[in-house]
PDB file of C-alpha atoms and ligand atoms in Angstrom:
ATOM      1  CA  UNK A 294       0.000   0.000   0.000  1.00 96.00           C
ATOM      2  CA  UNK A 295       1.380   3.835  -0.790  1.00 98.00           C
ATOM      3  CA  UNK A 296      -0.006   6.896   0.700  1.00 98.00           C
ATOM      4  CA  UNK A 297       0.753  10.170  -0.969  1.00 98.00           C
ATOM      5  CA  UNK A 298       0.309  12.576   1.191  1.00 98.00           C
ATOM      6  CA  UNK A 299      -0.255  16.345  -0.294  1.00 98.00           C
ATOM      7  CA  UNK A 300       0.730  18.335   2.779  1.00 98.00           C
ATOM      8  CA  UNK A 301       2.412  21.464   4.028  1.00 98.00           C
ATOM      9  CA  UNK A 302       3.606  19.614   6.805  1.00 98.00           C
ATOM     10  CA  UNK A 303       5.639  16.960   5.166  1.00 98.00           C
ATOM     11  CA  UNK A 304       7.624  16.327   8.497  1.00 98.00           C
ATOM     12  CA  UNK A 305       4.452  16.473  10.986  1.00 98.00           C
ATOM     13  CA  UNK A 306       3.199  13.211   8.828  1.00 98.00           C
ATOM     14  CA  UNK A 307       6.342  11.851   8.411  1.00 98.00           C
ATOM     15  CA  UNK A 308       7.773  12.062  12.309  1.00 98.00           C
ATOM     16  CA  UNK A 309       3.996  10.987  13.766  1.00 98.00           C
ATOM     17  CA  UNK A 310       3.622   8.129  10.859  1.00 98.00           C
ATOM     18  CA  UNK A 311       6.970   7.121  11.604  1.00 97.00           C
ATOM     19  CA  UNK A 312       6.306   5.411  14.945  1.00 97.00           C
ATOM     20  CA  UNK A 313       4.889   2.041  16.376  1.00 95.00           C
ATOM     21  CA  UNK A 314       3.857  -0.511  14.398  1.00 94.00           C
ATOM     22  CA  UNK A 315       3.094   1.728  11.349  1.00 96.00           C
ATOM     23  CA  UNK A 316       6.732   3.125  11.428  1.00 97.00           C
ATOM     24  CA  UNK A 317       7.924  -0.363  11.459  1.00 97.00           C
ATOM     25  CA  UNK A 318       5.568  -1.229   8.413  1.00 97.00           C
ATOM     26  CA  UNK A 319       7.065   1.670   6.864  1.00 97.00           C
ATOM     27  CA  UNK A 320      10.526   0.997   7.553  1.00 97.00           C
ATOM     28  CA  UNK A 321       9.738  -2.529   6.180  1.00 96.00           C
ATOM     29  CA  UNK A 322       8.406  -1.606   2.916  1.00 96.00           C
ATOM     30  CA  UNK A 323       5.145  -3.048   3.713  1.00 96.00           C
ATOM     31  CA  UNK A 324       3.487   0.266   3.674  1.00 97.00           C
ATOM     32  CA  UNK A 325       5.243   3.558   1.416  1.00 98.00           C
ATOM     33  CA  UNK A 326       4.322   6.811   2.555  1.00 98.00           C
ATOM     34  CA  UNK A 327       5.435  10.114   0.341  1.00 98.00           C
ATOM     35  CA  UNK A 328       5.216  13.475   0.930  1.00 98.00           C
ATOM     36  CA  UNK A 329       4.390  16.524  -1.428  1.00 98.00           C
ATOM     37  CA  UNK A 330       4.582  19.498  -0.188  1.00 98.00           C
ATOM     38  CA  UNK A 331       2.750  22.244  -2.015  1.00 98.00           C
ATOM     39  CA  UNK A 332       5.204  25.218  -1.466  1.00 98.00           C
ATOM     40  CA  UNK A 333       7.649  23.378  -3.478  1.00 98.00           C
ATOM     41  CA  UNK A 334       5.552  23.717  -6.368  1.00 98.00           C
ATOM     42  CA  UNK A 335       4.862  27.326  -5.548  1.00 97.00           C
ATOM     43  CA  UNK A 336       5.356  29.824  -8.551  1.00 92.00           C
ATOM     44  CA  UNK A 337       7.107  32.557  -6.795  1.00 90.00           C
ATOM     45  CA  UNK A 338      10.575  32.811  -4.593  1.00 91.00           C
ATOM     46  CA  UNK A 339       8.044  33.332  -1.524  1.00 93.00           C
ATOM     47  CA  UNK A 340       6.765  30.001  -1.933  1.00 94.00           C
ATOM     48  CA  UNK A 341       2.958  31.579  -1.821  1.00 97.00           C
ATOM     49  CA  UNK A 342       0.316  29.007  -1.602  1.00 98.00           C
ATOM     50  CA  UNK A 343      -2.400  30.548  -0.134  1.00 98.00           C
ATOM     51  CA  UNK A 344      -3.959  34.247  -0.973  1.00 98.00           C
ATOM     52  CA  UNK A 345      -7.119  36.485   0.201  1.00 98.00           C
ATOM     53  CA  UNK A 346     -10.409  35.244  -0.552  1.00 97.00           C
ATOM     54  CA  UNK A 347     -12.800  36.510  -3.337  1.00 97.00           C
ATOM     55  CA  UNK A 348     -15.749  38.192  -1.644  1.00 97.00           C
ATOM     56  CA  UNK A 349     -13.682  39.365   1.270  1.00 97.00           C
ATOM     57  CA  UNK A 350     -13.687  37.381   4.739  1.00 97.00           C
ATOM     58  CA  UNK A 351     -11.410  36.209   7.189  1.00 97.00           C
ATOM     59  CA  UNK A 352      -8.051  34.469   6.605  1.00 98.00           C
ATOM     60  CA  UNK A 353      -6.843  32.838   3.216  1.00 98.00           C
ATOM     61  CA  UNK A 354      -7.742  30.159   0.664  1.00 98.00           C
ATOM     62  CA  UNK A 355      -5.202  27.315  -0.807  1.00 98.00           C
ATOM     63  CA  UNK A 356      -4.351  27.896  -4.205  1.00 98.00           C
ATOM     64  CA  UNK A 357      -5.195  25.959  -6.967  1.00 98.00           C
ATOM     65  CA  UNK A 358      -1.565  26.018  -8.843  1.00 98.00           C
ATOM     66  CA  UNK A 359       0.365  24.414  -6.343  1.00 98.00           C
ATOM     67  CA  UNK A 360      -1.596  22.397  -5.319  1.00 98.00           C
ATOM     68  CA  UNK A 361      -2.651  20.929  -8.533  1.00 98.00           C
ATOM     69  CA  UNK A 362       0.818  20.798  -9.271  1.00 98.00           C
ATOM     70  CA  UNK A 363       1.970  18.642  -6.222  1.00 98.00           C
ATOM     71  CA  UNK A 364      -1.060  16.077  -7.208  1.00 98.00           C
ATOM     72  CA  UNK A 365       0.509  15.905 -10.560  1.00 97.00           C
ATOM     73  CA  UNK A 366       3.940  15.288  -9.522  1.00 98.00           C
ATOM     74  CA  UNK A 367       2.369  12.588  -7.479  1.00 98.00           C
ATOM     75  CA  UNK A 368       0.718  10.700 -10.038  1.00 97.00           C
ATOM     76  CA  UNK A 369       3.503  11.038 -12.114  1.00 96.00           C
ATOM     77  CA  UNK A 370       5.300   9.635  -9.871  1.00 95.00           C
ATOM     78  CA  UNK A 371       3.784   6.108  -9.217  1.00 82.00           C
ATOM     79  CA  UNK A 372       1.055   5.929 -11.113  1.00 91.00           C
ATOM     80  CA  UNK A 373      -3.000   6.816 -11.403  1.00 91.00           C
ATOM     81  CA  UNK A 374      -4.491   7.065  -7.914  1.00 96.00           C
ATOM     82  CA  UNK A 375      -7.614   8.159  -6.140  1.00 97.00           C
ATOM     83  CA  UNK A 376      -7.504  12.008  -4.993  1.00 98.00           C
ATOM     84  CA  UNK A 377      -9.460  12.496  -1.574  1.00 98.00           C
ATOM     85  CA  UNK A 378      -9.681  15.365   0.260  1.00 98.00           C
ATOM     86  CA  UNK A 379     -10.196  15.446   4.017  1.00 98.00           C
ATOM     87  CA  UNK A 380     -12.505  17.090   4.970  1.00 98.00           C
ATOM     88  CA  UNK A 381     -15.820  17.111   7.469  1.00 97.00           C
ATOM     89  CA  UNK A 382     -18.177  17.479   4.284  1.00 96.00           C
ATOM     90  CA  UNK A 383     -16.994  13.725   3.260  1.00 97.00           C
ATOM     91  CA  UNK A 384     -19.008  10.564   4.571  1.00 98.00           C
ATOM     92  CA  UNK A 385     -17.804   9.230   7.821  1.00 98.00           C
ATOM     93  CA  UNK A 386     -14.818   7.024   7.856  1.00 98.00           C
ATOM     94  CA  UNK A 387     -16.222   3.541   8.864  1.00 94.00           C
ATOM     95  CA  UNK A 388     -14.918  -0.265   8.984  1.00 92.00           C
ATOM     96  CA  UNK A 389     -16.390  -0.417   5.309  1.00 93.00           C
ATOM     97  CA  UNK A 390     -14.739   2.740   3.935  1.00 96.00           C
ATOM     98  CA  UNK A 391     -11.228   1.256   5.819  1.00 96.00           C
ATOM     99  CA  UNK A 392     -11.990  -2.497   3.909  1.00 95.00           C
ATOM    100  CA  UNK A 393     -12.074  -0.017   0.674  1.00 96.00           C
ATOM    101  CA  UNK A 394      -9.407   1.553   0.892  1.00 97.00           C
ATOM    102  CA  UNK A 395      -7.080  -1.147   2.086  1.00 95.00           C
ATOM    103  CA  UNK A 396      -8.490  -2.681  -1.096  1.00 95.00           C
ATOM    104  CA  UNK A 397      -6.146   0.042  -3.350  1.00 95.00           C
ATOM    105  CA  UNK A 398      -2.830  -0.319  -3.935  1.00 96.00           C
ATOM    106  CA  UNK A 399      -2.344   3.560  -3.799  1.00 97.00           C
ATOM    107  CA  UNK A 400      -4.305   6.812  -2.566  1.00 98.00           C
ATOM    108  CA  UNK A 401      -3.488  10.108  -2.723  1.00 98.00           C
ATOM    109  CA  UNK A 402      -4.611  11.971   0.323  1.00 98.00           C
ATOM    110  CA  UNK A 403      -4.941  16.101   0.350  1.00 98.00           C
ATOM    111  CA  UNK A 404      -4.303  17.822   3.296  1.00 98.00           C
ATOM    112  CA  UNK A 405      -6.046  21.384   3.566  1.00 98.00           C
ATOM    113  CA  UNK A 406      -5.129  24.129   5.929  1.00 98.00           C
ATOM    114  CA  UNK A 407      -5.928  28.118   5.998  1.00 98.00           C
ATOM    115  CA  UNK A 408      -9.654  28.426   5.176  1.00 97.00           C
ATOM    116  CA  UNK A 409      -9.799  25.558   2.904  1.00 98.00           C
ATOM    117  CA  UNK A 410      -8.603  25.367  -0.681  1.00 98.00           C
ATOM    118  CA  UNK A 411      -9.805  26.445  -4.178  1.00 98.00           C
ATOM    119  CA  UNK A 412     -13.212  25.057  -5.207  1.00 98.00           C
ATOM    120  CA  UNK A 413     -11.480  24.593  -8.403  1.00 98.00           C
ATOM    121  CA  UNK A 414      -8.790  22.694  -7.146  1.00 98.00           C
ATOM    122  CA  UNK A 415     -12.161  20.457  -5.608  1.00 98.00           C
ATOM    123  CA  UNK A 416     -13.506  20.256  -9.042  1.00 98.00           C
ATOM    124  CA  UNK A 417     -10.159  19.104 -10.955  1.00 98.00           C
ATOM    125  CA  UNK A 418      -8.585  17.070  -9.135  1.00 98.00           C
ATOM    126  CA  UNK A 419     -10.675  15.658  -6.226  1.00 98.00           C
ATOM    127  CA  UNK A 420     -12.138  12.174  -6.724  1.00 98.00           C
ATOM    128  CA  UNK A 421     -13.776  12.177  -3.185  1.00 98.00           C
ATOM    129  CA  UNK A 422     -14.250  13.689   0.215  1.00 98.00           C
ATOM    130  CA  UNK A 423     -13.531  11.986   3.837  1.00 98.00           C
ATOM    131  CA  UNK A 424     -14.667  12.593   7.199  1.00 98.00           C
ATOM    132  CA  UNK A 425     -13.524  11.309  10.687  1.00 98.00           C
ATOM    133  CA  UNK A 426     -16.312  13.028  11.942  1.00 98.00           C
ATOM    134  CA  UNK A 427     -18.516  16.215  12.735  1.00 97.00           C
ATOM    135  CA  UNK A 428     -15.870  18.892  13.967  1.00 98.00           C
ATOM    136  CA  UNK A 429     -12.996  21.106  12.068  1.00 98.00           C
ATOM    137  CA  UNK A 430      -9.398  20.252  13.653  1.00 98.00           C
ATOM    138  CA  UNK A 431      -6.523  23.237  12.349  1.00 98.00           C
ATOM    139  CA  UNK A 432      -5.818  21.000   8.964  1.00 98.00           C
ATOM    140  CA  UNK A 433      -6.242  17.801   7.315  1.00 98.00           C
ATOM    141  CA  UNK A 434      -3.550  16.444   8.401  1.00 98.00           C
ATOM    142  CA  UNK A 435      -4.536  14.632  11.201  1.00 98.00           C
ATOM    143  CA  UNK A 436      -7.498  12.896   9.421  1.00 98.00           C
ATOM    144  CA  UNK A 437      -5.149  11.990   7.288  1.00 98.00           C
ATOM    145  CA  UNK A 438      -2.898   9.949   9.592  1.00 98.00           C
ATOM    146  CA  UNK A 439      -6.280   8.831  11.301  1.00 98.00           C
ATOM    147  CA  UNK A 440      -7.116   6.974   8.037  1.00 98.00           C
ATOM    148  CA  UNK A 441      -3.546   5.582   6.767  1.00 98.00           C
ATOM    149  CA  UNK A 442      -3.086   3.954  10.582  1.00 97.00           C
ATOM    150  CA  UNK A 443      -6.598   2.498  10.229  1.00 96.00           C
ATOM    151  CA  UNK A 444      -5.962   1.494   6.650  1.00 97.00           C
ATOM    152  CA  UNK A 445      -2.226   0.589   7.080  1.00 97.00           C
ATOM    153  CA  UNK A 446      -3.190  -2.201  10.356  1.00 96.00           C
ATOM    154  CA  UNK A 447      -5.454  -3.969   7.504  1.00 95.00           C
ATOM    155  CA  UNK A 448      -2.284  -4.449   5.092  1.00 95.00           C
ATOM    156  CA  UNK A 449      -0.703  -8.055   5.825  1.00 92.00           C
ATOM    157  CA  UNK A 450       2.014  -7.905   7.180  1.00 92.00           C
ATOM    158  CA  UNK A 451       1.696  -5.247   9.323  1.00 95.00           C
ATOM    159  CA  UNK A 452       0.479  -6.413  12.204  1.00 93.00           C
ATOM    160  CA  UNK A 453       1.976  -8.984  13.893  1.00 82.00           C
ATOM    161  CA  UNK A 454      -0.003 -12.113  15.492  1.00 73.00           C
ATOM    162  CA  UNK A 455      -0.927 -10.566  18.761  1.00 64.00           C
ATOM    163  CA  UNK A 456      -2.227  -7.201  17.239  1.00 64.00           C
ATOM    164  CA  UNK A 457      -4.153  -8.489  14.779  1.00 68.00           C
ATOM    165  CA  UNK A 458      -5.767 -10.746  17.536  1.00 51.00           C
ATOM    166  CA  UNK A 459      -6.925  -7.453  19.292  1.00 53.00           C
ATOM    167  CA  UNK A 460      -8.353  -5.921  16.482  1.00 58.00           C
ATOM    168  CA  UNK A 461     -10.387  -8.867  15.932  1.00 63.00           C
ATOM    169  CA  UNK A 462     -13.502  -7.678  18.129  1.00 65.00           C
ATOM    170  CA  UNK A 463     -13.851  -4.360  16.582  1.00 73.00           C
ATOM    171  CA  UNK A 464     -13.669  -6.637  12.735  1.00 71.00           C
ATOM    172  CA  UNK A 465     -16.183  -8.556  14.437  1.00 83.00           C
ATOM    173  CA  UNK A 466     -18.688  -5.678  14.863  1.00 90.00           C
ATOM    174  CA  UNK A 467     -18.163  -5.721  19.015  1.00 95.00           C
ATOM    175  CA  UNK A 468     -16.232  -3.596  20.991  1.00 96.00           C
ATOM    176  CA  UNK A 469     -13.240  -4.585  22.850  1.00 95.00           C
ATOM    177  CA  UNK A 470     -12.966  -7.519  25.974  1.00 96.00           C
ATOM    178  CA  UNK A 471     -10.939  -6.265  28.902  1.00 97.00           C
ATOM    179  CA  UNK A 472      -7.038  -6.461  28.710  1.00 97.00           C
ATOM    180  CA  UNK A 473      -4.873  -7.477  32.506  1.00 98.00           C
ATOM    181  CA  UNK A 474      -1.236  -7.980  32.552  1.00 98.00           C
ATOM    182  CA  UNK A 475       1.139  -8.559  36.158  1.00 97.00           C
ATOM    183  CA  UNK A 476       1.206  -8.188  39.293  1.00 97.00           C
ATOM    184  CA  UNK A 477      -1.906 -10.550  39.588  1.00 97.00           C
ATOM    185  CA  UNK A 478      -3.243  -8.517  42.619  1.00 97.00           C
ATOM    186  CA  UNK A 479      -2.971  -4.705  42.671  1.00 98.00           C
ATOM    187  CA  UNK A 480      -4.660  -1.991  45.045  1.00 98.00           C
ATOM    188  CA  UNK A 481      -6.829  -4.589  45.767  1.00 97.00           C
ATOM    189  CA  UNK A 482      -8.051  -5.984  42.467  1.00 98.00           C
ATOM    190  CA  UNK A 483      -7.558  -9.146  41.433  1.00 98.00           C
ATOM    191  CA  UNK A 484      -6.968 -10.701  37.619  1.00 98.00           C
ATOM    192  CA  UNK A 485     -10.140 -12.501  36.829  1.00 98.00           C
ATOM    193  CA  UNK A 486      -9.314 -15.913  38.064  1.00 98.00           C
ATOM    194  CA  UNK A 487     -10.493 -17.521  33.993  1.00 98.00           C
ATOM    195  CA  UNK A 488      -7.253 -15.618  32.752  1.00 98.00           C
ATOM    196  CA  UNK A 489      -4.905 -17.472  34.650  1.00 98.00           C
ATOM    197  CA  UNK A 490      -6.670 -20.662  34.462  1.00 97.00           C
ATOM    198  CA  UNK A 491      -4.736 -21.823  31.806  1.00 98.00           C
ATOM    199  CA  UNK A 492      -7.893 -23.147  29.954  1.00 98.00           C
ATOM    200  CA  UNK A 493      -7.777 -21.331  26.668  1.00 98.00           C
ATOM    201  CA  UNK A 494     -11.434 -22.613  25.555  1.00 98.00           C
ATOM    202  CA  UNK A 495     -12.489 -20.591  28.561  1.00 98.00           C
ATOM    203  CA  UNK A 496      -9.953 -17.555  28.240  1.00 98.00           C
ATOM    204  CA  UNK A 497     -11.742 -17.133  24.651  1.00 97.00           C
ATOM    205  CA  UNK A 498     -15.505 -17.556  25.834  1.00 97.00           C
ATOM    206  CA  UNK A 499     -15.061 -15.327  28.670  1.00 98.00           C
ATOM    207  CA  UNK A 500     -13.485 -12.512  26.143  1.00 97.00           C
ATOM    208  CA  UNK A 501     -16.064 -13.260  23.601  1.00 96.00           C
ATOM    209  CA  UNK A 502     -18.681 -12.664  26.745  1.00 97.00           C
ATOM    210  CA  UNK A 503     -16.825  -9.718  27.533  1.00 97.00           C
ATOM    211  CA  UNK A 504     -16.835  -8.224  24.482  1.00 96.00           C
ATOM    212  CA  UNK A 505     -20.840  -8.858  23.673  1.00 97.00           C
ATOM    213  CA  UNK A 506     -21.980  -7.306  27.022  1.00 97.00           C
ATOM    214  CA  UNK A 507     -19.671  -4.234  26.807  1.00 97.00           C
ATOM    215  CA  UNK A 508     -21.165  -4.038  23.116  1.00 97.00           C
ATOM    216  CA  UNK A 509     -24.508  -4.101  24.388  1.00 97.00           C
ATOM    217  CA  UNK A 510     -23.819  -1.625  27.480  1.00 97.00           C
ATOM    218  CA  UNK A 511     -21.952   1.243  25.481  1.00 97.00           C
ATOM    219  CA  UNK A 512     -22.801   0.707  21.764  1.00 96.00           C
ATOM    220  CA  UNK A 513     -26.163  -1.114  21.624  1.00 97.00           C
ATOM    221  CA  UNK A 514     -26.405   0.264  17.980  1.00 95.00           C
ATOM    222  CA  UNK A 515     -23.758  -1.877  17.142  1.00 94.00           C
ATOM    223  CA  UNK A 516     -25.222  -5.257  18.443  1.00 95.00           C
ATOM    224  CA  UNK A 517     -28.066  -4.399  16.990  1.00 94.00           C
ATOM    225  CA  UNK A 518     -26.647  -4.245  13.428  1.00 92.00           C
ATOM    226  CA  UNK A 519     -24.321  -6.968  13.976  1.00 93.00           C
ATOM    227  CA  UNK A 520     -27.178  -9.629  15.509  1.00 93.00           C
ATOM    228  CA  UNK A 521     -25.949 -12.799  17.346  1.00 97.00           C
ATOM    229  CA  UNK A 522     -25.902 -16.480  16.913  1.00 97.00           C
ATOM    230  CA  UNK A 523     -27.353 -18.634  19.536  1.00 98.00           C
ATOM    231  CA  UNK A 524     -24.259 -19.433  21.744  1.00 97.00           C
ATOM    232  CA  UNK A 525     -23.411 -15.938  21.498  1.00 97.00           C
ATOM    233  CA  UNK A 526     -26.752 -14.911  22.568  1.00 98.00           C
ATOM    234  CA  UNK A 527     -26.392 -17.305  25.787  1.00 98.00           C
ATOM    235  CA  UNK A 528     -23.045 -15.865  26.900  1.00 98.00           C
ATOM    236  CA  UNK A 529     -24.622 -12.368  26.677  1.00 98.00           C
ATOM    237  CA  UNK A 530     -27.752 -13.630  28.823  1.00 98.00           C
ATOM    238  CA  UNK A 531     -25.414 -14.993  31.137  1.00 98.00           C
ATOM    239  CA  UNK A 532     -23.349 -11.811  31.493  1.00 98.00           C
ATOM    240  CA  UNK A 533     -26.191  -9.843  31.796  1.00 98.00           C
ATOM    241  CA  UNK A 534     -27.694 -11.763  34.818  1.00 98.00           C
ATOM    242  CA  UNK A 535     -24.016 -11.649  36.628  1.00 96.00           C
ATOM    243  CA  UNK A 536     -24.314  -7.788  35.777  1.00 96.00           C
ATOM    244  CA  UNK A 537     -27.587  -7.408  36.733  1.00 95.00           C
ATOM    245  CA  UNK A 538     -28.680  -5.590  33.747  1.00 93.00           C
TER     246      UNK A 538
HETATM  247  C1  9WO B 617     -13.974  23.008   7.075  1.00 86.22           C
HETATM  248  C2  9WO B 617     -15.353  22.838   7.253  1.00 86.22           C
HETATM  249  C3  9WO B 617     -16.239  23.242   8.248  1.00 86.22           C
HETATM  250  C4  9WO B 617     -17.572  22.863   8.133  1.00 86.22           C
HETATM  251  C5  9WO B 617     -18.007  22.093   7.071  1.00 86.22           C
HETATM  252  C6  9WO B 617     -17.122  21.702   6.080  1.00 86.22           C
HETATM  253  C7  9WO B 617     -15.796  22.075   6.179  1.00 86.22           C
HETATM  254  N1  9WO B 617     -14.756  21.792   5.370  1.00 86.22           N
HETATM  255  C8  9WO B 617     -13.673  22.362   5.920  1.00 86.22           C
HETATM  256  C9  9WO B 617     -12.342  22.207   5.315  1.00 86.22           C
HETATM  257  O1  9WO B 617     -12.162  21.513   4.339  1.00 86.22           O
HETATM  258  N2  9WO B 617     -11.331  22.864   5.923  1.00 86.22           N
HETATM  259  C10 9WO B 617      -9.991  22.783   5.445  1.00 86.22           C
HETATM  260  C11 9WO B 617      -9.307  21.501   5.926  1.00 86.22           C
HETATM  261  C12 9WO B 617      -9.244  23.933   5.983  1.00 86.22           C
HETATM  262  C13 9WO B 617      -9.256  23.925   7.460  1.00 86.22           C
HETATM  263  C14 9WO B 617      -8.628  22.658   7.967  1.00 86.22           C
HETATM  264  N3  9WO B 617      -9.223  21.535   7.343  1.00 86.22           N
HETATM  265  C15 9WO B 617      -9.889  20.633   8.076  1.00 86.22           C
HETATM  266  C16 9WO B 617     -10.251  19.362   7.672  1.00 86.22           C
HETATM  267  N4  9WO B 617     -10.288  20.823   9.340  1.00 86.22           N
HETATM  268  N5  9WO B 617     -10.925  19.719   9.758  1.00 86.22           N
HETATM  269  C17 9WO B 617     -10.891  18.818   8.788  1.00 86.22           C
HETATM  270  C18 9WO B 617     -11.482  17.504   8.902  1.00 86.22           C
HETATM  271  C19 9WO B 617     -11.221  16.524   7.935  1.00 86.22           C
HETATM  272  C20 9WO B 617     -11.815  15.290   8.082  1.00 86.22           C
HETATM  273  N6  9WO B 617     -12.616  14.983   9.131  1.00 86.22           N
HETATM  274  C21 9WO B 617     -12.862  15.943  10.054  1.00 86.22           C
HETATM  275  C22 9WO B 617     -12.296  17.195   9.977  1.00 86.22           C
END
């Protein structure tokens, strides 16, 4: 998988992307991420990107030039690729959109800051928009690394055995089972006895238990459109009668 990354903060995404598991992809040539930076394609010794807006108002608006210039270089540069902007006014970033997009062997992601950018920047060069959700952050940029780490953990390879294990409830439509590790007994609290049982059959019911009754306490919506089988249905009877709810 490549990212290309149309930013004016080339070393923001490349020092944050550059750690954990997805730095390690990276370093491993599982995953490619390149920058562009848009005041490298700038017409002018300033390096202008951005100017007043027509119409008057606050701040200023992204150019269209450079940055139609730094999605060029990209595509030149490995190949046709989606374009898609970050940007609230996109549909929601969900486990579906995350299967898609793991799905492409490239994407080109555009990073706004200022204002926004150019309509006609929008029009020409934008294949589609993407949310992480209903609120403006100071640039795209963070969206953007929001998506490639969700995308990137879907690549194989990337994550190793144990990872992949953990992401397994959310791919299963629940939310996550509790996580211990040593001492056994601290301020009091004890490791649920199961998890040191050394019975693995149990270890996995009792997380798969777990994981269906915090569903159905925090994100009922999500039980709902995920449904349950019978023995599923049975652990989350039984949890519910040792939670009393
Ligand atoms: C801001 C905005 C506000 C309300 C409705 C739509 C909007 N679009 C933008 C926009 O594209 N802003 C540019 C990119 C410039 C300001 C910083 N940018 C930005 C993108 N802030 N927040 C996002 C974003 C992207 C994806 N998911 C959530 C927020």
């Amino acid at each position: 998988m490549r990212f290309d990354v149309i930013t004016l903060f080339p070393a923001m995404v490349r020092s944050v992307m550059g750690h954990g598991v997805i730095g390690r992809a990276i370093e491993a040539g599982r995953i490619e991420l390149v920058t562009w930076n848009p005041r490298d394609f700038s017409k002018d010794r300033h390096g202008t990107v951005d100017d007043r807006p027509y119409g008057g108002g606050p701040g200023m608006v992204m150019k269209v030039e450079p940055l139609r210039e730094a999605i060029q270089a990209a595509r030149a540069a490995a190949g046709p690729a989606p374009v898609i902007y970050l940007s609230p006014d996109g549909p929601t970033l969900d486990g579906d959109r995350i299967g898609a997009l793991a799905a492409q062997s490239r994407v080109i992601l555009l990073c706004g800051r200022y204002e926004g950018i150019d309509e006609r920047l929008i029009e020409l060069e934008v294949d589609a928009r993407l949310s992480i959700g209903d609120y403006v952050v100071s640039g795209g940029e963070l969206p953007a690394m929001v998506v490639m780490d969700a995308v990137a953990r879907l690549v194989p390879g990337v994550l190793g055995h144990a990872e992949s294990a953990a992401q397994d409830a959310f791919a299963e439509g629940l939310l996550d089972w509790p996580h211990y590790t040593r001492p056994e007994t601290v301020a009091g609290l004890d490791v649920p006895a199961v998890l040191t049982s050394g019975d693995h059959q149990a270890v996995a019911r009792w997380r798969l238990q777990q994981a269906l009754g915090r569903t159905r306490e925090r994100r009922p919506d999500l039980l709902e459109k995920r449904g349950l089988n019978e023995e599923e249905q049975a652990l989350l009877d039984a949890y519910r009668v040792e939670h009393g709810n």
